[in-house]
Coordinates of C-alpha atoms in Angstrom, one line a residue:
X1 CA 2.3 38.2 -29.5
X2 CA 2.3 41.7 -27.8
X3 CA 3.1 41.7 -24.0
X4 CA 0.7 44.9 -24.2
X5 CA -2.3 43.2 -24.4
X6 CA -2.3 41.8 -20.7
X7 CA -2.7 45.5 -19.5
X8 CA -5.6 47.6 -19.5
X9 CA -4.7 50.9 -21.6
X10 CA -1.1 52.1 -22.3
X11 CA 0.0 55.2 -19.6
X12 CA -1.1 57.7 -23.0
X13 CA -5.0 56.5 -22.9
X14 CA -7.7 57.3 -20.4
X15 CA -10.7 55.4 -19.7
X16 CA -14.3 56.7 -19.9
X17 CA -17.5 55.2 -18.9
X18 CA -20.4 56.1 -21.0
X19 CA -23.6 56.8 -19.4
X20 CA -26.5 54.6 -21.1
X21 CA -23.7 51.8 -22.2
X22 CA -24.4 48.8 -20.4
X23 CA -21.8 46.2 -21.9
X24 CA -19.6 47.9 -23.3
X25 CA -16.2 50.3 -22.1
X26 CA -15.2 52.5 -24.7
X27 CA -11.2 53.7 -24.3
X28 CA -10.5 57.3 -25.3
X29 CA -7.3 58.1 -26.9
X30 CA -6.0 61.3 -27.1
X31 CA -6.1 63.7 -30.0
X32 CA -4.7 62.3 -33.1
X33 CA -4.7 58.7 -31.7
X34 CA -6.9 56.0 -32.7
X35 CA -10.0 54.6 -30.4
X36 CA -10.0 51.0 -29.6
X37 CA -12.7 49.3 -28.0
X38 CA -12.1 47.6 -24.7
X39 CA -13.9 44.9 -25.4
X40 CA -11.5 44.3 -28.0
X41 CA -8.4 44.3 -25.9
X42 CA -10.5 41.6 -23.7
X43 CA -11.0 39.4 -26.3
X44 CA -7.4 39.4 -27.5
X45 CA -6.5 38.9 -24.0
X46 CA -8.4 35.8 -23.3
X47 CA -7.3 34.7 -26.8
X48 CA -3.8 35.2 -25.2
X49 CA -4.5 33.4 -22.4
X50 CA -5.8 30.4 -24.0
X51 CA -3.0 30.2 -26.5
X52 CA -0.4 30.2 -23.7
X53 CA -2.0 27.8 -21.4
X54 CA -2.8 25.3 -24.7
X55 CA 1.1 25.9 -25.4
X56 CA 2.3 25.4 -21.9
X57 CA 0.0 22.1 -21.9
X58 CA 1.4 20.5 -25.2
X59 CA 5.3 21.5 -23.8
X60 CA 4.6 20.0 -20.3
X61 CA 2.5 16.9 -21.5
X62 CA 4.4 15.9 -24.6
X63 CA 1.4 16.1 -27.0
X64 CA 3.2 16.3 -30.7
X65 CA 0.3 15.5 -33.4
X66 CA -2.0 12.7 -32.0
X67 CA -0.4 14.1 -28.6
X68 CA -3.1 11.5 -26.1
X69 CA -1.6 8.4 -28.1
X70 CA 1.6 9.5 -27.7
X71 CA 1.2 10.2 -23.7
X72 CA -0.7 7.7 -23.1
X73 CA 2.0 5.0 -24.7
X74 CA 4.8 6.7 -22.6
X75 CA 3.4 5.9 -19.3
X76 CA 2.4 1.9 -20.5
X77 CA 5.8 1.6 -21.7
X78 CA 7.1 3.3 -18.5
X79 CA 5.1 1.2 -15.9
X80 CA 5.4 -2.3 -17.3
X81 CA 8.5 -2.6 -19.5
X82 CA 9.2 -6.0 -21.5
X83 CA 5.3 -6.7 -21.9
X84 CA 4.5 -7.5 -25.4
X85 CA 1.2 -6.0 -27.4
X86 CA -1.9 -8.5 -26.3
X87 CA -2.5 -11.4 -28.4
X88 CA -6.4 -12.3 -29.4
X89 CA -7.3 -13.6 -26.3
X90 CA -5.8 -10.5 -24.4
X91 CA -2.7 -12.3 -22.4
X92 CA 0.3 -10.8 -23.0
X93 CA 3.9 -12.2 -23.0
X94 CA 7.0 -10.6 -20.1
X95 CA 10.3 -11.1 -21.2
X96 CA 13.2 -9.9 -19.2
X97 CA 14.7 -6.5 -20.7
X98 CA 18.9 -7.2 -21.5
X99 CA 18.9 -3.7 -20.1
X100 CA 17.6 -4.5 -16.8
X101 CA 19.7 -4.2 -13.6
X102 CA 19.6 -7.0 -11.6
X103 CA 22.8 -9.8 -9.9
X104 CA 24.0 -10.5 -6.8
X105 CA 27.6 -8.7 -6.4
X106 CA 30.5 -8.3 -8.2
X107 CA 31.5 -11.6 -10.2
X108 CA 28.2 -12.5 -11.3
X109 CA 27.1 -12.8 -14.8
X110 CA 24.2 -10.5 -16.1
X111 CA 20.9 -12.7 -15.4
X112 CA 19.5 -14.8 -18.2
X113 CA 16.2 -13.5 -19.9
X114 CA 13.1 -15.3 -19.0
X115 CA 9.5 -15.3 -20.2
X116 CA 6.4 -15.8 -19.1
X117 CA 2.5 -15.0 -20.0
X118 CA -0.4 -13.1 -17.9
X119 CA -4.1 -12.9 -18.6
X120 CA -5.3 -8.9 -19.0
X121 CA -4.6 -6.4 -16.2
X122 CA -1.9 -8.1 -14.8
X123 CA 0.8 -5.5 -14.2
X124 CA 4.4 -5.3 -12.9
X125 CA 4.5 -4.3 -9.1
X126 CA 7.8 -2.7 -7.0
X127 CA 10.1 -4.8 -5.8
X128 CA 11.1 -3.9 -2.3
X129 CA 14.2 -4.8 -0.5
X130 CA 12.3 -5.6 2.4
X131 CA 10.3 -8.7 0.9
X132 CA 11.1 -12.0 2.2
X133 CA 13.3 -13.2 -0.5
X134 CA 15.6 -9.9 -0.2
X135 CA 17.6 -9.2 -3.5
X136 CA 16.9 -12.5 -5.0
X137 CA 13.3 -11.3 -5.8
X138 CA 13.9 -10.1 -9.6
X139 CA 10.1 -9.3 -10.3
X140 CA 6.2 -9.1 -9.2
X141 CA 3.4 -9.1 -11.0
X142 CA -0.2 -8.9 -9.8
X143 CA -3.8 -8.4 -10.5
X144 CA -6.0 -7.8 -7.7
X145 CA -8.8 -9.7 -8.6
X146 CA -7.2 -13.2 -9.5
X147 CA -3.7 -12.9 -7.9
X148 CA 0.2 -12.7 -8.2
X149 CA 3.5 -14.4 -9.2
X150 CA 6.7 -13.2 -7.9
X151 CA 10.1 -14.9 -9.1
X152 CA 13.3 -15.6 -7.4
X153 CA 16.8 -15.7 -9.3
X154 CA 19.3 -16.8 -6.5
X155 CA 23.0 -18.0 -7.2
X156 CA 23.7 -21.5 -7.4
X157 CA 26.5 -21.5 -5.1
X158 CA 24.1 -21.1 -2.0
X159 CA 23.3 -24.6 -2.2
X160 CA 26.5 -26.1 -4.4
X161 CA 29.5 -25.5 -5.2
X162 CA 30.8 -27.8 -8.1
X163 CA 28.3 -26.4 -10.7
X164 CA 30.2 -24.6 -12.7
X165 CA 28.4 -21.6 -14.4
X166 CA 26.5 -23.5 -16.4
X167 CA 24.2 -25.4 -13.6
X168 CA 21.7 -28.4 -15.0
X169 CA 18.5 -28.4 -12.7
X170 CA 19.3 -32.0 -12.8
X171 CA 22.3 -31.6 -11.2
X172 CA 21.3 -29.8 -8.5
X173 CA 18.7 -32.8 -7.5
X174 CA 15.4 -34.5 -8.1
X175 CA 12.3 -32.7 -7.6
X176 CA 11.5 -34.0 -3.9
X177 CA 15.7 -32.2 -2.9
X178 CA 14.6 -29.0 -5.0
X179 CA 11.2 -28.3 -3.6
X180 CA 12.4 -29.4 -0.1
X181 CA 15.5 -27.1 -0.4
X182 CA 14.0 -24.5 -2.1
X183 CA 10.1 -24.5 -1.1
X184 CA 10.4 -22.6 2.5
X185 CA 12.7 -20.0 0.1
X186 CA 8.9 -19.2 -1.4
X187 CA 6.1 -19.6 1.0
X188 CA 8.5 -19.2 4.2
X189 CA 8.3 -22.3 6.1
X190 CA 8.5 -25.8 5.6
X191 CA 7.0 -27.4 3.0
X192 CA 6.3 -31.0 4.6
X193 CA 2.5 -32.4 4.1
X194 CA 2.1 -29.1 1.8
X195 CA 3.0 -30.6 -2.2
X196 CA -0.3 -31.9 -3.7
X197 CA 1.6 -32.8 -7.4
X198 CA 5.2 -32.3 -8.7
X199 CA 5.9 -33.0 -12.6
X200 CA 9.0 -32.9 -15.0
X201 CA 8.9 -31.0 -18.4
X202 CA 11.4 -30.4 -21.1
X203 CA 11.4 -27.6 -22.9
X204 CA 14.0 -26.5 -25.5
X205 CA 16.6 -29.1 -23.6
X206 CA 15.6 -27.3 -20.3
X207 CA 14.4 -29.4 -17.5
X208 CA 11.7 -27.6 -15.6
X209 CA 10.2 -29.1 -12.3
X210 CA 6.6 -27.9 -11.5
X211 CA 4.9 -28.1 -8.1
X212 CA 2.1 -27.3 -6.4
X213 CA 1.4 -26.7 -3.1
X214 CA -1.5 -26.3 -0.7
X215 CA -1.6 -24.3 1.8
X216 CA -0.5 -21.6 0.9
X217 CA -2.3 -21.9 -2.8
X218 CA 1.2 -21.9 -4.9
X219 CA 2.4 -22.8 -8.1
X220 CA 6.0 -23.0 -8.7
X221 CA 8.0 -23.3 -11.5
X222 CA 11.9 -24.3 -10.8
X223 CA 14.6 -24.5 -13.5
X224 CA 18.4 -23.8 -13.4
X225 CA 20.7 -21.7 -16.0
X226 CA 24.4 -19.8 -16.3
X227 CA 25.2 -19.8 -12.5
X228 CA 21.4 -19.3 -11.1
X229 CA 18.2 -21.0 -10.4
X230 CA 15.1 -19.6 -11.5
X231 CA 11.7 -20.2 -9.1
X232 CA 8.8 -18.4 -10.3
X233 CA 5.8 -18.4 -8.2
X234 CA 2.1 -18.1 -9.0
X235 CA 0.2 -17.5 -5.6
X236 CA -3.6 -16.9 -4.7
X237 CA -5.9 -16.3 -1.8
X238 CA -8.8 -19.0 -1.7
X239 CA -11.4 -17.3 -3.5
X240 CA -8.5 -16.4 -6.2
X241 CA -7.4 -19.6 -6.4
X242 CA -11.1 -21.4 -6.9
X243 CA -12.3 -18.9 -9.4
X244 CA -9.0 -18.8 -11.4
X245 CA -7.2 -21.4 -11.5
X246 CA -7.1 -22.4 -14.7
X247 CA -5.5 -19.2 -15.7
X248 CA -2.9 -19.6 -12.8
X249 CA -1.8 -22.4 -14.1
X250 CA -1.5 -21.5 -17.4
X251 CA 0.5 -18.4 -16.0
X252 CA 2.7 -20.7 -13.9
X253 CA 3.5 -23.4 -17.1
X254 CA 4.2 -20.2 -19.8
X255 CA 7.6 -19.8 -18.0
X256 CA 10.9 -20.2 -20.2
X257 CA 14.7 -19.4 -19.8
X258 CA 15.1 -18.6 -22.9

């Protein structure tokens, strides 16, 4: 494509205005040159134009073929990494990325992959080094309608010593040590007067203790494995927590080690 086309008339043509012409420019060339129109050199122009900026858009956006599919994908994949596709019913399964960064110093093992499921338009959220739980909150989720679930991985060795690195949940302690020990770790403050229900589950020769608390509206999920234990927390405000619990609870009992 000619770079001449973005001027008017090259330095060897003048222009003319024709009386009685009223949408057209006619370009005079001089003797023994051709005569183009103007509005011909317009046309190519904007055809230029649009050619470039459709080029610059495909290069800058990343459009190749079905280019929306392809964009569209990239930023999903980007913004909540280690969701699966949606299963009939819409809820989709998080599993930890091996990938991932994520420990507590030099010496520790990489973290253990987890899983867990969340109903539609639940999505990953930032984790800041500011929240509550410092560097021992591995991931947030959260849907702004319904609620959010945050979990914890913290090192074994805060609380014992003789667990080796590869801690049993039972060893640490019954339910009533674990949420006592561990419960003000979640909602920050003591959790006297505040556990409605606590349960035991196997799952894969896992122990898993299950709590729930009131107030705050919490469900929490406990388990131990490697050299860490695992709390992952399913939260609501009121309304949240009247209109969707079912699902929160389903959320909160999908978690695995695995």
């Amino acid at each position: 494509m000619g770079t001449t086309i973005f001027g008017c008339c090259s330095i060897s043509w003048r222009c003319h205005q024709r009386i009685g012409l009223s949408r057209t420019r006619a370009c005079s060339a001089k003797v023994g040159e051709r005569e183009d129109c103007a509005s011909d050199v317009i046309l190519k122009r904007r055809t230029a134009l649009v050619s470039g900026i459709s080029l610059i858009s495909s290069t800058a956006l990343g459009f190749s073929g079905d280019g929306l599919a392809v964009v569209k994908q990239g930023l999903v994949a980007g913004r909540i990494p280690g969701l699966s596709e949606p299963d009939e019913q819409g809820w989709r399964t998080y599993r930890r990325p091996d990938g991932k960064s994520g420990g507590h110093g030099v010496g520790w093992s990489p973290i253990i992959p987890y899983s867990f499921s969340v109903p539609p338009e639940w999505e990953e959220v930032p984790v800041s080094i500011a929240d509550l739980g410092g560097t021992e909150i591995d991931l947030r989720f959260a849907n702004s309608k319904q609620g959010r679930l945050f979990v914890i991985v913290a090192p074994v060795l805060r609380f014992a010593d003789n667990l080796g690195d590869n801690a049993k949940l039972e060893l640490i302690g019954p339910p009533e040590k674990v949420i006592n020990a561990f419960g003000p770790e979640v909602i920050g403050e003591n959790v006297e007067g505040k556990v409605l229900s606590m349960e035991v589950a196997e799952h894969s020769g896992r122990t898993y203790y299950q709590f729930e608390l009131e107030p705050p509206h919490v469900l929490i999920t406990a388990t131990a494995a490697g050299n860490r234990l695992y709390l992952f927390n399913v939260t609501a405000n009121g309304l949240q927590w009247k209109r969707n619990y079912k699902d929160l609870k389903k959320i909160a009992n999908s978690f695995r080690v695995v």
